[in-house]
Amino acid sequence: MAGAIRVKHMFLCSSILASNNNINKALSRLPRRGINVIAGNLSSSETKKKEKEKRKRRKEIEVARETAEAVVKKEKRRTRSSREYEIGDDEAPSSHVPVMLGEVMDVFSSVRLRSFVDCTLGAAGHSSSIIQSHSELNHFVGMDVDPVARKLAHFHIDSLMHPTLKASIVLKNFKYIKSAVADSHPELLDVGVDGILMDLGMSSMQVNNPERGFSVLQQGPLDMRMDPQASLTAEDIVNSWPESELGRILREYGEESNWHSLQTRIVKARLTGGLHSTGDLVDLIKRMSPPSRGGRQGWIKTATRVFQGLRIAVNDELKTLQNALYSSFDVLSPGGRLAVISFHSLEDRVVKQTFLDILGFQREETNAEMSVRPERQIEESIDKELKEKEAWIKQTVISSKGVILTKRPITPSEEEEKLNRRARSAKLRVIQKL
């Protein structure tokens, strides 16, 4: 029996060896290329995995490089304030804190400020400090379209009045600055105004009041009017304006990349009764923002852009701002300064280009072309004198009409951005009349 098993085992072994010899002969007859293909297939999955990891790593490096370049480019386009940020003892963190107050005070510190106009008075945070710091101030005009802000500002300004100060607070849009000055202090039209300020940001009083319809986080009517007496509301736009015009608002004013889908959904909602509250509009946006696109942050960012676009359209903000800038420069006295704080790229673009237009520079003119004009030597003298007197002035653009004191906008200090979230997107630009 044992012998039979040994014979069987020997037969199996010889069969296996013969089989292996046949396989080897078959492989030897294959072309070398075929052998390589077979070997390559054995490790193809591992190779693909490595290549995928390499591509992912290259992508990460590229994204990091682009991010770093964007940060550097952004820093080059602005001048970050180095001023120490201070909050008054009476200012609670939740209260309305004036943005870039120290920087605004620096702008007007060297000006003999006999007259001053605050075009966006709000709660009078900036103006209160200006009045306290300039004892020579004789004429003050505060403008606002919000009656609630006007009432609060009255309280603050009245507490700072002194015998030689004449103050007027008017309920008017800042594009009517000439008529506001003419009605309250007509003598200023002849001599001009020494200082003008525009703070284009939303006040906490407006954002925190749900009835105004500005907040994406609070339920309220789709209103968004800065001037409660105005007729057009955001509700009118989303429910009755032409589809193409609605799309333009979302694309150009809201700077929303997904504008077309939003436009389609909003128009479709009209068939089922329309959108009548901030909650209705936010719910529509939420349904269009899948979790993969940032979750809660994703829909909030989209909603913020949509609300911005509608607010700009309701109040015709960009055209109104442009008109107000021209009118303000007209009423400045020689040596007078106009300071503007903007909060988004559309506003800042209008301020920048309008300042250049006021000085007579065309859009296509470059810095090199500006430098070859005959008046260059005089301008360099003015530039040098300004920088020696005021450390905050870094780069200027000069013409015979005036000086842009902020070729690059001033942005808040890092400390202010941390302590006052409203300041994060602020940009300050200043022009002086010659």
Coordinates of C-alpha atoms in Angstrom, one line a residue:
M1 CA 0.0 0.0 0.0
A2 CA 2.8 2.4 1.0
G3 CA 4.6 1.6 -2.2
A4 CA 1.5 2.4 -4.3
I5 CA 1.2 5.8 -2.6
R6 CA 4.9 6.5 -3.3
V7 CA 4.4 5.6 -7.0
K8 CA 1.3 7.9 -7.2
H9 CA 3.2 10.7 -5.5
M10 CA 6.1 10.4 -7.9
F11 CA 3.7 10.4 -10.8
L12 CA 2.1 13.7 -9.6
C13 CA 5.4 15.3 -9.1
S14 CA 6.6 14.3 -12.6
S15 CA 3.3 15.7 -14.0
I16 CA 3.7 19.0 -12.3
L17 CA 7.4 19.3 -13.5
A18 CA 6.3 18.5 -17.0
S19 CA 3.5 21.1 -16.8
N20 CA 6.0 23.7 -15.6
N21 CA 8.4 22.8 -18.4
N22 CA 5.5 23.3 -20.9
I23 CA 4.7 26.7 -19.3
N24 CA 8.3 27.8 -19.5
K25 CA 8.6 26.7 -23.1
A26 CA 5.4 28.6 -23.9
L27 CA 6.8 31.8 -22.2
S28 CA 10.1 31.5 -24.0
R29 CA 8.2 31.5 -27.3
L30 CA 6.3 34.7 -26.4
P31 CA 7.8 38.0 -27.6
R32 CA 9.6 40.1 -24.9
R33 CA 7.0 42.8 -25.3
G34 CA 4.3 40.3 -24.3
I35 CA 6.2 39.3 -21.1
N36 CA 6.5 43.0 -20.2
V37 CA 2.7 43.5 -20.6
I38 CA 2.0 40.5 -18.4
A39 CA 4.4 41.8 -15.7
G40 CA 3.0 45.3 -16.0
N41 CA -0.5 44.1 -15.4
L42 CA 0.6 42.5 -12.1
S43 CA 1.5 45.9 -10.7
S44 CA -0.8 48.3 -12.7
S45 CA -3.1 49.0 -9.7
E46 CA -0.1 49.9 -7.5
T47 CA 1.3 52.2 -10.2
K48 CA -2.0 53.9 -10.7
K49 CA -2.3 54.5 -7.0
K50 CA 1.1 56.1 -6.8
E51 CA 0.4 58.3 -9.8
K52 CA -2.9 59.4 -8.2
E53 CA -1.1 60.3 -5.0
K54 CA 1.5 62.3 -7.1
R55 CA -1.2 64.2 -8.9
K56 CA -3.0 65.0 -5.6
R57 CA 0.2 66.2 -4.1
R58 CA 1.0 68.4 -7.1
K59 CA -2.5 69.8 -6.9
E60 CA -2.1 70.7 -3.2
I61 CA 1.2 72.4 -3.9
E62 CA -0.3 74.4 -6.8
V63 CA -3.3 75.5 -4.6
A64 CA -0.9 76.5 -1.8
R65 CA 1.2 78.5 -4.2
E66 CA -1.8 80.3 -5.7
T67 CA -3.1 81.1 -2.3
A68 CA 0.2 82.5 -1.2
E69 CA 0.4 84.6 -4.4
A70 CA -3.1 85.9 -3.9
V71 CA -2.3 87.0 -0.3
V72 CA 0.9 88.8 -1.5
K73 CA -1.0 90.4 -4.3
K74 CA -3.7 91.6 -1.9
E75 CA -1.2 93.0 0.5
K76 CA 0.5 94.9 -2.4
R77 CA -2.9 96.5 -3.3
R78 CA -3.4 98.1 0.1
T79 CA -1.6 99.7 3.0
R80 CA -2.4 98.1 6.3
S81 CA -2.7 100.5 9.1
S82 CA -0.1 100.3 11.8
R83 CA -2.1 102.4 14.2
E84 CA -2.8 101.0 17.6
Y85 CA -6.5 100.1 17.9
E86 CA -8.4 101.6 20.8
I87 CA -11.9 101.1 22.1
G88 CA -13.4 103.7 24.4
D89 CA -14.3 102.7 27.9
D90 CA -18.0 103.4 27.2
E91 CA -18.1 101.2 24.1
A92 CA -19.3 97.7 24.8
P93 CA -18.1 95.0 22.3
S94 CA -21.7 94.6 21.1
S95 CA -22.4 98.3 20.5
H96 CA -21.8 100.1 17.3
V97 CA -18.1 100.9 17.2
P98 CA -16.9 103.3 14.5
V99 CA -14.7 101.6 12.0
M100 CA -11.1 102.9 11.5
L101 CA -11.8 105.8 13.9
G102 CA -8.1 106.4 14.6
E103 CA -7.2 106.4 10.9
V104 CA -10.0 108.9 10.2
M105 CA -8.8 111.1 13.0
D106 CA -5.3 111.0 11.5
V107 CA -6.7 112.1 8.1
F108 CA -8.1 115.3 9.5
S109 CA -5.6 115.9 12.3
S110 CA -3.4 118.3 10.2
V111 CA -6.4 120.2 8.7
R112 CA -7.7 123.4 10.2
L113 CA -11.2 122.0 10.4
R114 CA -13.6 125.0 10.6
S115 CA -16.3 123.1 8.9
F116 CA -17.2 119.4 8.6
V117 CA -19.9 117.3 6.9
D118 CA -20.6 113.8 7.9
C119 CA -22.5 112.3 4.9
T120 CA -23.5 109.1 6.7
L121 CA -24.0 110.3 10.3
G122 CA -25.4 107.1 11.8
A123 CA -24.9 107.1 15.5
A124 CA -22.4 110.0 15.2
G125 CA -19.4 107.9 16.3
H126 CA -16.9 109.5 14.0
S127 CA -18.4 112.9 14.2
S128 CA -18.4 112.9 18.0
S129 CA -14.6 112.4 18.1
I130 CA -14.1 115.0 15.3
I131 CA -16.0 117.6 17.3
Q132 CA -14.1 116.8 20.5
S133 CA -10.7 117.0 18.8
H134 CA -11.2 120.2 16.8
S135 CA -12.1 123.1 19.0
E136 CA -11.8 125.4 15.9
L137 CA -14.9 123.7 14.4
N138 CA -17.6 126.3 13.7
H139 CA -19.9 124.6 11.2
F140 CA -21.1 121.0 11.4
V141 CA -23.6 119.2 9.1
G142 CA -24.7 115.6 9.7
M143 CA -26.7 113.8 7.0
D144 CA -28.6 110.5 7.1
V145 CA -31.7 109.0 5.5
D146 CA -32.6 106.9 8.5
P147 CA -34.9 108.8 11.0
V148 CA -33.9 106.4 13.8
A149 CA -30.2 107.2 13.3
R150 CA -30.9 110.9 13.0
K151 CA -32.7 110.9 16.4
L152 CA -29.8 109.0 18.1
A153 CA -27.2 111.3 16.5
H154 CA -29.0 114.4 17.7
F155 CA -28.6 113.1 21.2
H156 CA -24.9 112.7 20.9
I157 CA -24.2 115.9 19.0
D158 CA -26.3 118.0 21.3
S159 CA -24.2 116.8 24.3
L160 CA -21.0 118.1 22.5
M161 CA -22.3 121.6 21.5
H162 CA -20.3 124.7 22.5
P163 CA -21.0 128.4 22.0
T164 CA -19.1 128.8 18.7
L165 CA -20.4 125.6 17.0
K166 CA -23.4 125.7 14.7
A167 CA -24.7 122.2 14.0
S168 CA -27.4 120.9 11.7
I169 CA -28.6 117.4 11.3
V170 CA -30.6 116.8 8.1
L171 CA -32.7 113.9 6.9
K172 CA -31.3 113.7 3.3
N173 CA -29.4 111.4 1.1
F174 CA -25.7 112.3 0.8
K175 CA -26.0 112.9 -3.0
Y176 CA -27.8 116.2 -1.9
I177 CA -24.8 117.5 0.0
K178 CA -24.8 120.8 -1.9
S179 CA -28.4 121.6 -1.0
A180 CA -27.9 120.4 2.6
V181 CA -24.9 122.8 3.0
A182 CA -26.8 125.6 1.2
D183 CA -29.9 125.2 3.4
S184 CA -28.0 125.1 6.8
H185 CA -24.8 127.0 6.2
P186 CA -25.1 129.0 3.0
E187 CA -21.8 130.9 3.6
L188 CA -19.9 127.6 3.2
L189 CA -20.8 127.5 -0.5
D190 CA -18.4 130.4 -1.0
V191 CA -15.5 129.4 1.1
G192 CA -16.0 125.6 0.9
V193 CA -16.0 122.8 3.5
D194 CA -12.8 121.7 5.1
G195 CA -13.6 118.1 5.8
I196 CA -16.2 115.5 4.5
L197 CA -16.6 111.9 5.6
M198 CA -18.5 109.0 4.2
D199 CA -18.8 105.7 6.0
L200 CA -20.6 103.4 3.6
G201 CA -21.0 100.5 6.0
M202 CA -24.3 99.2 7.4
S203 CA -24.9 100.4 11.0
S204 CA -25.7 97.8 13.7
M205 CA -29.0 99.6 14.2
Q206 CA -30.1 98.7 10.7
V207 CA -28.7 95.2 10.6
N208 CA -30.0 94.2 14.0
N209 CA -33.6 95.4 13.3
P210 CA -35.4 92.5 11.6
E211 CA -38.1 94.8 10.3
R212 CA -35.6 96.5 8.0
G213 CA -34.9 93.2 6.1
F214 CA -31.1 93.5 5.9
S215 CA -30.2 90.4 7.9
V216 CA -30.0 86.9 6.5
L217 CA -30.3 85.4 10.0
Q218 CA -33.5 87.1 11.1
Q219 CA -37.0 86.8 9.9
G220 CA -38.5 90.0 8.5
P221 CA -40.1 91.6 5.5
L222 CA -38.1 91.8 2.2
D223 CA -37.6 95.6 2.6
M224 CA -33.9 96.7 2.5
R225 CA -34.6 100.4 2.1
M226 CA -32.1 102.7 3.6
D227 CA -34.7 105.5 3.4
P228 CA -38.0 104.2 4.9
Q229 CA -39.8 106.8 2.8
A230 CA -38.6 105.4 -0.5
S231 CA -41.1 103.3 -2.6
L232 CA -39.0 100.5 -4.0
T233 CA -38.4 97.4 -1.9
A234 CA -36.5 94.1 -2.3
E235 CA -39.9 92.4 -2.4
D236 CA -40.8 94.4 -5.5
I237 CA -37.7 93.3 -7.3
V238 CA -37.8 89.5 -6.6
N239 CA -41.6 89.3 -7.4
S240 CA -42.1 91.6 -10.3
W241 CA -38.9 92.8 -12.1
P242 CA -38.0 91.2 -15.4
E243 CA -36.0 88.0 -15.2
S244 CA -33.1 89.4 -17.1
E245 CA -32.8 92.4 -14.8
L246 CA -33.0 90.2 -11.7
G247 CA -30.2 88.1 -13.1
R248 CA -28.1 91.2 -13.7
I249 CA -28.6 92.3 -10.1
L250 CA -27.4 88.9 -8.8
R251 CA -24.5 88.8 -11.2
E252 CA -23.2 92.4 -11.1
Y253 CA -24.3 93.7 -7.7
G254 CA -24.3 90.4 -5.8
E255 CA -21.2 89.0 -7.6
E256 CA -22.8 85.6 -7.3
S257 CA -21.4 82.9 -9.6
N258 CA -24.6 80.8 -9.3
W259 CA -26.7 83.8 -10.4
H260 CA -28.5 82.0 -13.3
S261 CA -29.9 79.2 -11.2
L262 CA -30.9 81.6 -8.5
Q263 CA -32.6 83.8 -11.0
T264 CA -34.6 80.8 -12.4
R265 CA -35.6 79.6 -9.0
I266 CA -36.8 83.0 -7.8
V267 CA -38.8 83.6 -11.0
K268 CA -40.3 80.1 -10.6
A269 CA -41.3 80.9 -7.0
R270 CA -43.6 83.6 -8.4
L271 CA -45.9 80.9 -9.8
T272 CA -46.6 79.7 -6.2
G273 CA -47.2 83.1 -4.6
G274 CA -43.7 84.6 -4.7
L275 CA -41.2 85.5 -1.9
H276 CA -42.4 88.0 0.8
S277 CA -39.9 87.7 3.7
T278 CA -36.2 87.3 4.3
G279 CA -37.0 83.8 5.5
D280 CA -38.7 82.9 2.2
L281 CA -35.6 84.0 0.2
V282 CA -33.1 82.3 2.6
D283 CA -35.1 79.0 2.5
L284 CA -34.9 79.1 -1.3
I285 CA -31.1 79.7 -1.1
K286 CA -30.7 76.9 1.4
R287 CA -32.4 74.4 -0.8
M288 CA -30.0 75.3 -3.6
S289 CA -26.9 75.0 -1.4
P290 CA -26.0 71.3 -0.8
P291 CA -24.0 70.3 2.3
S292 CA -21.0 69.6 0.1
R293 CA -20.7 73.3 -0.7
G294 CA -19.8 74.4 2.8
G295 CA -22.8 73.5 4.8
R296 CA -24.2 76.4 6.8
Q297 CA -21.3 78.6 5.8
G298 CA -22.1 77.8 2.1
W299 CA -25.6 79.1 2.2
I300 CA -24.8 82.1 4.4
K301 CA -22.2 83.3 2.0
T302 CA -24.6 82.9 -1.0
A303 CA -27.4 84.6 0.9
T304 CA -25.1 87.5 1.9
R305 CA -24.2 88.1 -1.7
V306 CA -27.8 87.9 -2.8
F307 CA -28.9 90.3 -0.1
Q308 CA -26.0 92.6 -1.0
G309 CA -27.1 92.7 -4.7
L310 CA -30.8 93.4 -3.8
R311 CA -29.8 96.1 -1.3
I312 CA -27.6 97.9 -3.8
A313 CA -30.4 97.8 -6.4
V314 CA -33.1 98.9 -4.0
N315 CA -31.1 102.0 -2.9
D316 CA -29.3 102.6 -6.3
E317 CA -26.2 102.7 -4.1
L318 CA -23.4 102.8 -6.7
K319 CA -24.8 105.6 -8.9
T320 CA -25.8 107.5 -5.8
L321 CA -22.3 107.1 -4.4
Q322 CA -20.7 108.3 -7.6
N323 CA -22.9 111.4 -7.7
A324 CA -22.2 112.1 -4.0
L325 CA -18.4 111.9 -4.6
Y326 CA -18.5 114.5 -7.4
S327 CA -20.7 116.8 -5.4
S328 CA -18.6 116.5 -2.3
F329 CA -15.4 117.4 -4.1
D330 CA -17.1 120.4 -5.6
V331 CA -18.0 121.8 -2.1
L332 CA -14.5 121.2 -0.6
S333 CA -12.4 124.2 0.2
P334 CA -8.8 124.5 -1.1
G335 CA -6.9 122.1 1.1
G336 CA -10.1 120.4 2.2
R337 CA -10.3 116.6 2.4
L338 CA -12.8 113.9 1.5
A339 CA -12.4 110.6 3.3
V340 CA -14.5 107.5 2.2
I341 CA -14.7 104.1 4.0
S342 CA -16.0 101.4 1.7
F343 CA -16.8 97.8 2.6
H344 CA -17.0 95.8 -0.6
S345 CA -15.2 95.7 -3.9
L346 CA -17.9 97.4 -6.0
E347 CA -18.0 100.4 -3.7
D348 CA -14.2 100.6 -3.6
R349 CA -14.0 100.4 -7.3
V350 CA -16.4 103.4 -7.7
V351 CA -14.5 105.5 -5.2
K352 CA -11.1 104.7 -6.8
Q353 CA -12.2 105.4 -10.3
T354 CA -14.2 108.5 -9.4
F355 CA -11.3 110.0 -7.6
L356 CA -9.1 109.5 -10.7
D357 CA -11.8 110.9 -12.9
I358 CA -12.1 114.0 -10.7
L359 CA -8.4 114.6 -11.1
G360 CA -8.6 114.2 -14.8
F361 CA -7.0 110.8 -15.3
Q362 CA -8.5 108.5 -17.9
R363 CA -9.0 104.8 -17.2
E364 CA -6.3 103.8 -19.7
E365 CA -3.6 106.1 -18.3
T366 CA -0.8 104.2 -16.5
N367 CA 1.5 105.4 -13.7
A368 CA 4.3 105.7 -16.4
E369 CA 2.2 108.1 -18.4
M370 CA 1.3 110.1 -15.4
S371 CA 5.0 110.7 -14.6
V372 CA 6.0 112.5 -17.8
R373 CA 3.8 115.5 -17.5
P374 CA 5.5 119.0 -17.2
E375 CA 4.1 119.7 -13.7
R376 CA 5.9 116.6 -12.3
Q377 CA 8.5 118.6 -10.4
I378 CA 5.8 120.6 -8.6
E379 CA 3.9 117.5 -7.8
E380 CA 7.0 115.8 -6.4
S381 CA 7.4 118.8 -4.1
I382 CA 3.8 118.5 -2.9
D383 CA 4.2 114.8 -2.4
K384 CA 7.4 115.2 -0.4
E385 CA 5.9 117.9 1.8
L386 CA 2.8 115.8 2.6
K387 CA 4.7 112.7 3.5
E388 CA 7.1 114.6 5.8
K389 CA 4.2 116.2 7.7
E390 CA 1.9 113.1 7.9
A391 CA 3.4 109.6 8.4
W392 CA 0.2 107.8 7.3
I393 CA 0.5 109.1 3.7
K394 CA 2.5 106.5 1.7
Q395 CA 1.8 106.9 -2.0
T396 CA -0.1 109.7 -3.8
V397 CA -1.6 110.6 -7.2
I398 CA -1.4 114.3 -7.9
S399 CA -2.9 116.6 -10.5
S400 CA -3.5 120.3 -10.7
K401 CA -7.0 119.8 -9.2
G402 CA -6.1 117.7 -6.2
V403 CA -4.2 114.9 -4.5
I404 CA -5.3 111.3 -3.9
L405 CA -3.6 110.7 -0.6
T406 CA -4.2 107.0 -0.7
K407 CA -3.0 105.5 -4.0
R408 CA -3.5 102.2 -2.3
P409 CA -6.4 102.1 0.2
I410 CA -5.7 101.9 3.9
T411 CA -7.1 98.9 5.6
P412 CA -7.6 98.3 9.4
S413 CA -4.9 97.1 11.6
E414 CA -4.8 93.3 12.4
E415 CA -5.8 94.1 15.9
E416 CA -8.9 96.0 14.9
E417 CA -9.9 93.3 12.5
K418 CA -9.8 90.8 15.3
L419 CA -11.7 92.9 17.8
N420 CA -14.2 94.5 15.4
R421 CA -15.5 92.0 12.9
R422 CA -17.3 94.8 10.9
A423 CA -13.9 96.3 10.1
R424 CA -12.5 93.3 8.2
S425 CA -13.4 94.4 4.7
A426 CA -13.1 98.2 5.3
K427 CA -11.0 100.3 2.9
L428 CA -10.2 104.0 3.4
R429 CA -9.5 106.3 0.5
V430 CA -8.8 110.0 0.8
I431 CA -8.6 112.9 -1.7
Q432 CA -7.6 116.5 -1.1
K433 CA -8.5 119.5 -3.1
L434 CA -5.7 121.9 -4.2

